[in-house]
Amino acid sequence: MRKDLVTEFCSHLSLTAPEVATTTAAITTSLTTACANLSTATNPFSALATAYGSAAAASAGITVTALAGTDADARRAANAARATLRNAFDAVWTDPDVYAVLLAATDTPPADEEEARFRSSALALMLRLGAGLTGEHRLAAKDLQEKISAMTSQFDANLNGDTTAVEFSIAELDGVPDSLLPLLESRGDDRYAVPLKRPTLTPTLQHAKSSATRKALYRAANCQCLAENGPLVDDILAARAALATALGFDSHAHLKTSAETVRKP
């Protein structure tokens, strides 16, 4: 089983941009079709859980490509696809028609405890995301959700497109596997630049013996795209606060923890 997972993971590293587009279209179509057919399903909750679980599993491969794909065009396509998929998943939980179908299905007792938990969490999630809102209130919440999604996607796109690399001498990279060196940018005179991408950043942080090297990389990674993403973070936080208010919560923290065990921040 583990070997199959590794093989599947590696297959996503080499996806091409057209393959990303095809996979994304298939995932969104499966979700749309499942939602459209919920009203005729014998058990709408079970049908939704199956469709959503399959779509979520398939979308994980797109995330792998976006973060660690070997082809730059594929990474850019996958990053854009993540926004499309995020919107598709959000559309499920914010759809008032889906909410109405699920609510009507609660007249039938759940098949087991697992379904009972899914029913409770699904309906609570939909309420938190505004599926129960109507009129202008629903439109305002949807507008904020779309803005947050767009800004989050731009945040990811900035990171994905960044080509920052930190230069070190070969001595400063002591401990890094020789197999990693071909992936680094050779700067001559036994100096290499480590791109701040997961395939090179993570193993260098894991294996470099020099604490100064690890510290420099860690700082660079955490300051990546600061000029572009810093203002975006402020805007995202403001939009999240506005959305929480629109949904009837005191803050974004109250909104997020309402589904957790603690129930409040």
Short mmCIF file of C-alpha atoms in Angstrom, two decimals:
data_model
loop_
_atom_site.label_atom_id
_atom_site.label_comp_id
_atom_site.label_asym_id
_atom_site.label_seq_id
_atom_site.Cartn_x
_atom_site.Cartn_y
_atom_site.Cartn_z
CA MET A 1 0.00 0.00 0.00
CA ARG A 2 2.78 2.42 0.93
CA LYS A 3 4.57 1.72 -2.37
CA ASP A 4 1.35 2.54 -4.26
CA LEU A 5 1.04 5.85 -2.41
CA VAL A 6 4.63 6.77 -3.21
CA THR A 7 4.10 5.89 -6.86
CA GLU A 8 0.93 8.00 -6.99
CA PHE A 9 2.70 10.92 -5.26
CA CYS A 10 5.56 10.81 -7.74
CA SER A 11 3.16 10.71 -10.69
CA HIS A 12 1.78 14.08 -9.64
CA LEU A 13 5.26 15.59 -9.66
CA SER A 14 5.51 15.08 -13.42
CA LEU A 15 2.02 16.20 -14.45
CA THR A 16 1.86 18.59 -17.41
CA ALA A 17 -0.28 21.73 -17.57
CA PRO A 18 -2.85 20.09 -19.92
CA GLU A 19 -3.11 17.11 -17.57
CA VAL A 20 -3.73 19.47 -14.66
CA ALA A 21 -6.54 21.13 -16.62
CA THR A 22 -8.13 17.78 -17.51
CA THR A 23 -7.96 16.52 -13.92
CA THR A 24 -9.41 19.77 -12.55
CA ALA A 25 -12.30 19.71 -15.01
CA ALA A 26 -13.09 16.11 -14.08
CA ILE A 27 -13.14 16.93 -10.36
CA THR A 28 -15.39 19.98 -10.71
CA THR A 29 -17.74 18.14 -13.05
CA SER A 30 -18.07 15.25 -10.61
CA LEU A 31 -18.98 17.64 -7.79
CA THR A 32 -21.49 19.58 -9.89
CA THR A 33 -23.13 16.38 -11.11
CA ALA A 34 -23.32 14.93 -7.59
CA CYS A 35 -24.99 18.08 -6.23
CA ALA A 36 -27.46 18.19 -9.10
CA ASN A 37 -28.47 14.58 -8.43
CA LEU A 38 -28.77 14.82 -4.65
CA SER A 39 -32.53 15.36 -4.72
CA THR A 40 -33.02 11.96 -6.38
CA ALA A 41 -30.47 10.09 -4.27
CA THR A 42 -31.77 7.43 -1.87
CA ASN A 43 -29.52 8.87 0.82
CA PRO A 44 -28.39 12.43 -0.04
CA PHE A 45 -25.92 12.58 2.83
CA SER A 46 -24.21 9.36 1.80
CA ALA A 47 -24.13 10.43 -1.86
CA LEU A 48 -22.59 13.79 -0.95
CA ALA A 49 -20.02 12.24 1.36
CA THR A 50 -18.90 9.79 -1.33
CA ALA A 51 -18.66 12.42 -4.07
CA TYR A 52 -16.95 14.98 -1.88
CA GLY A 53 -14.45 12.46 -0.52
CA SER A 54 -13.48 11.29 -4.01
CA ALA A 55 -13.09 14.87 -5.24
CA ALA A 56 -11.00 15.84 -2.22
CA ALA A 57 -8.68 12.86 -2.71
CA ALA A 58 -8.22 13.71 -6.39
CA SER A 59 -7.57 17.38 -5.63
CA ALA A 60 -4.71 16.44 -3.30
CA GLY A 61 -2.71 15.49 -6.39
CA ILE A 62 -3.18 19.00 -7.79
CA THR A 63 -1.78 20.42 -4.56
CA VAL A 64 1.28 18.19 -4.88
CA THR A 65 1.85 19.46 -8.42
CA ALA A 66 1.41 23.09 -7.35
CA LEU A 67 3.94 22.81 -4.54
CA ALA A 68 6.51 20.43 -5.95
CA GLY A 69 5.85 19.77 -9.64
CA THR A 70 8.95 19.52 -11.81
CA ASP A 71 7.48 21.63 -14.63
CA ALA A 72 7.05 25.38 -14.07
CA ASP A 73 4.04 25.65 -16.39
CA ALA A 74 2.38 22.75 -14.59
CA ARG A 75 3.01 24.39 -11.21
CA ARG A 76 1.41 27.61 -12.42
CA ALA A 77 -1.54 25.71 -13.88
CA ALA A 78 -1.95 23.70 -10.68
CA ASN A 79 -1.86 26.82 -8.55
CA ALA A 80 -4.64 28.35 -10.68
CA ALA A 81 -6.48 25.03 -10.50
CA ARG A 82 -6.37 25.12 -6.71
CA ALA A 83 -8.40 28.34 -6.83
CA THR A 84 -10.91 26.71 -9.17
CA LEU A 85 -11.18 23.67 -6.93
CA ARG A 86 -11.47 25.78 -3.80
CA ASN A 87 -14.39 27.62 -5.36
CA ALA A 88 -15.97 24.32 -6.43
CA PHE A 89 -15.74 22.89 -2.91
CA ASP A 90 -17.04 26.11 -1.38
CA ALA A 91 -19.92 26.08 -3.86
CA VAL A 92 -21.07 22.74 -2.43
CA TRP A 93 -21.29 24.03 1.13
CA THR A 94 -22.79 27.39 0.24
CA ASP A 95 -25.45 26.09 -2.18
CA PRO A 96 -28.92 26.81 -0.72
CA ASP A 97 -30.46 24.07 -2.88
CA VAL A 98 -28.05 21.48 -1.52
CA TYR A 99 -28.77 22.73 2.00
CA ALA A 100 -32.52 22.39 1.42
CA VAL A 101 -32.14 18.81 0.13
CA LEU A 102 -29.98 17.79 3.09
CA LEU A 103 -32.27 19.48 5.58
CA ALA A 104 -35.27 17.62 4.15
CA ALA A 105 -33.32 14.35 4.36
CA THR A 106 -33.00 14.71 8.14
CA ASP A 107 -36.59 13.42 8.36
CA THR A 108 -35.07 9.98 7.72
CA PRO A 109 -32.96 8.56 10.59
CA PRO A 110 -29.21 8.19 9.86
CA ALA A 111 -27.95 4.75 8.93
CA ASP A 112 -25.29 4.72 11.67
CA GLU A 113 -23.30 6.92 14.05
CA GLU A 114 -20.80 7.86 11.37
CA GLU A 115 -23.55 9.22 9.15
CA ALA A 116 -25.09 11.00 12.13
CA ARG A 117 -21.79 12.79 12.75
CA PHE A 118 -21.46 13.69 9.08
CA ARG A 119 -25.01 15.05 9.01
CA SER A 120 -24.36 17.23 12.02
CA SER A 121 -21.02 18.57 10.79
CA ALA A 122 -22.24 19.12 7.20
CA LEU A 123 -25.32 21.09 8.20
CA ALA A 124 -23.35 23.11 10.76
CA LEU A 125 -20.70 23.90 8.14
CA MET A 126 -23.30 25.03 5.63
CA LEU A 127 -24.89 27.33 8.18
CA ARG A 128 -21.49 28.80 9.03
CA LEU A 129 -20.81 29.44 5.33
CA GLY A 130 -24.14 31.15 4.75
CA ALA A 131 -26.12 28.46 2.92
CA GLY A 132 -29.06 29.31 5.13
CA LEU A 133 -28.92 33.03 4.32
CA THR A 134 -31.29 34.59 1.83
CA GLY A 135 -31.47 37.67 -0.36
CA GLU A 136 -28.93 40.46 0.05
CA HIS A 137 -27.35 38.83 3.10
CA ARG A 138 -26.46 35.74 1.10
CA LEU A 139 -25.11 37.80 -1.80
CA ALA A 140 -22.94 39.87 0.55
CA ALA A 141 -21.50 36.76 2.19
CA LYS A 142 -20.87 35.13 -1.21
CA ASP A 143 -19.08 38.24 -2.45
CA LEU A 144 -16.77 38.23 0.58
CA GLN A 145 -16.09 34.50 0.19
CA GLU A 146 -15.13 34.99 -3.45
CA LYS A 147 -12.83 37.90 -2.56
CA ILE A 148 -11.12 35.85 0.13
CA SER A 149 -10.68 32.95 -2.29
CA ALA A 150 -9.20 35.23 -4.96
CA MET A 151 -6.78 36.87 -2.53
CA THR A 152 -5.72 33.52 -1.11
CA SER A 153 -5.07 32.25 -4.62
CA GLN A 154 -3.01 35.34 -5.42
CA PHE A 155 -1.02 34.77 -2.22
CA ASP A 156 -0.23 31.22 -3.38
CA ALA A 157 0.52 32.38 -6.92
CA ASN A 158 3.05 34.90 -5.65
CA LEU A 159 4.87 32.19 -3.73
CA ASN A 160 4.69 29.77 -6.64
CA GLY A 161 6.14 32.31 -9.08
CA ASP A 162 8.90 33.49 -6.78
CA THR A 163 12.40 32.49 -7.91
CA THR A 164 14.34 33.58 -4.83
CA ALA A 165 17.36 31.41 -4.05
CA VAL A 166 19.87 31.70 -1.22
CA GLU A 167 23.54 31.28 -2.09
CA PHE A 168 25.96 29.17 -0.03
CA SER A 169 29.45 27.76 -0.35
CA ILE A 170 29.83 24.00 -0.66
CA ALA A 171 31.21 24.00 2.88
CA GLU A 172 28.07 25.67 4.17
CA LEU A 173 26.04 22.92 2.53
CA ASP A 174 27.92 20.15 4.30
CA GLY A 175 25.54 17.29 5.07
CA VAL A 176 23.27 17.94 2.11
CA PRO A 177 23.01 14.77 -0.03
CA ASP A 178 25.08 14.82 -3.21
CA SER A 179 21.94 13.81 -5.12
CA LEU A 180 20.44 17.21 -4.27
CA LEU A 181 23.26 19.31 -5.72
CA PRO A 182 22.14 18.96 -9.38
CA LEU A 183 18.83 20.55 -8.35
CA LEU A 184 20.59 23.63 -6.96
CA GLU A 185 21.74 26.60 -9.01
CA SER A 186 25.48 26.44 -9.58
CA ARG A 187 27.10 29.86 -9.13
CA GLY A 188 30.70 28.75 -9.80
CA ASP A 189 33.64 28.53 -7.40
CA ASP A 190 31.91 25.73 -5.49
CA ARG A 191 28.97 27.95 -4.64
CA TYR A 192 25.33 26.96 -5.00
CA ALA A 193 22.02 28.76 -4.64
CA VAL A 194 19.16 26.92 -2.92
CA PRO A 195 15.75 27.83 -4.46
CA LEU A 196 13.01 28.36 -1.88
CA LYS A 197 10.91 25.55 -3.34
CA ARG A 198 9.90 22.49 -1.32
CA PRO A 199 11.96 19.96 -3.35
CA THR A 200 15.17 21.86 -2.50
CA LEU A 201 14.28 23.83 0.63
CA THR A 202 13.01 20.97 2.78
CA PRO A 203 15.90 18.50 2.29
CA THR A 204 18.46 21.29 2.75
CA LEU A 205 16.85 22.30 6.04
CA GLN A 206 16.77 18.66 7.09
CA HIS A 207 20.35 17.72 6.22
CA ALA A 208 22.55 20.83 6.34
CA LYS A 209 24.86 20.51 9.35
CA SER A 210 25.43 24.24 9.67
CA SER A 211 22.91 25.97 11.92
CA ALA A 212 23.78 29.26 10.20
CA THR A 213 22.79 27.76 6.84
CA ARG A 214 19.53 26.42 8.19
CA LYS A 215 18.78 29.73 9.90
CA ALA A 216 19.44 31.75 6.73
CA LEU A 217 17.18 29.49 4.68
CA TYR A 218 14.44 29.49 7.29
CA ARG A 219 14.45 33.29 7.50
CA ALA A 220 14.45 33.68 3.72
CA ALA A 221 11.55 31.25 3.35
CA ASN A 222 9.49 33.07 5.97
CA CYS A 223 10.16 36.46 4.33
CA GLN A 224 9.40 35.19 0.84
CA CYS A 225 7.22 37.59 -1.19
CA LEU A 226 6.82 39.82 1.85
CA ALA A 227 6.32 42.98 -0.24
CA GLU A 228 3.54 41.39 -2.30
CA ASN A 229 1.92 39.13 0.29
CA GLY A 230 2.17 41.42 3.32
CA PRO A 231 -0.63 43.75 2.12
CA LEU A 232 -2.61 40.73 0.92
CA VAL A 233 -2.55 39.26 4.42
CA ASP A 234 -4.00 42.50 5.80
CA ASP A 235 -6.76 42.47 3.19
CA ILE A 236 -7.53 38.78 3.80
CA LEU A 237 -7.81 39.34 7.54
CA ALA A 238 -10.13 42.31 7.03
CA ALA A 239 -12.34 40.34 4.62
CA ARG A 240 -12.47 37.38 7.01
CA ALA A 241 -13.59 39.66 9.83
CA ALA A 242 -16.30 41.16 7.61
CA LEU A 243 -17.47 37.70 6.55
CA ALA A 244 -17.68 36.53 10.16
CA THR A 245 -19.86 39.52 10.98
CA ALA A 246 -22.08 38.85 7.95
CA LEU A 247 -22.56 35.26 9.16
CA GLY A 248 -23.47 36.37 12.67
CA PHE A 249 -20.19 35.70 14.49
CA ASP A 250 -18.20 38.07 16.70
CA SER A 251 -14.94 37.40 14.83
CA HIS A 252 -13.20 35.08 12.38
CA ALA A 253 -11.88 33.15 15.37
CA HIS A 254 -15.42 32.60 16.65
CA LEU A 255 -16.47 31.45 13.18
CA LYS A 256 -13.61 28.94 12.84
CA THR A 257 -13.87 27.52 16.36
CA SER A 258 -17.66 27.18 16.25
CA ALA A 259 -17.19 23.75 14.68
CA GLU A 260 -14.43 22.69 17.03
CA THR A 261 -14.66 21.05 20.43
CA VAL A 262 -13.84 24.31 22.23
CA ARG A 263 -16.73 26.07 20.40
CA LYS A 264 -15.22 29.49 21.09
CA PRO A 265 -11.73 31.11 20.99
#
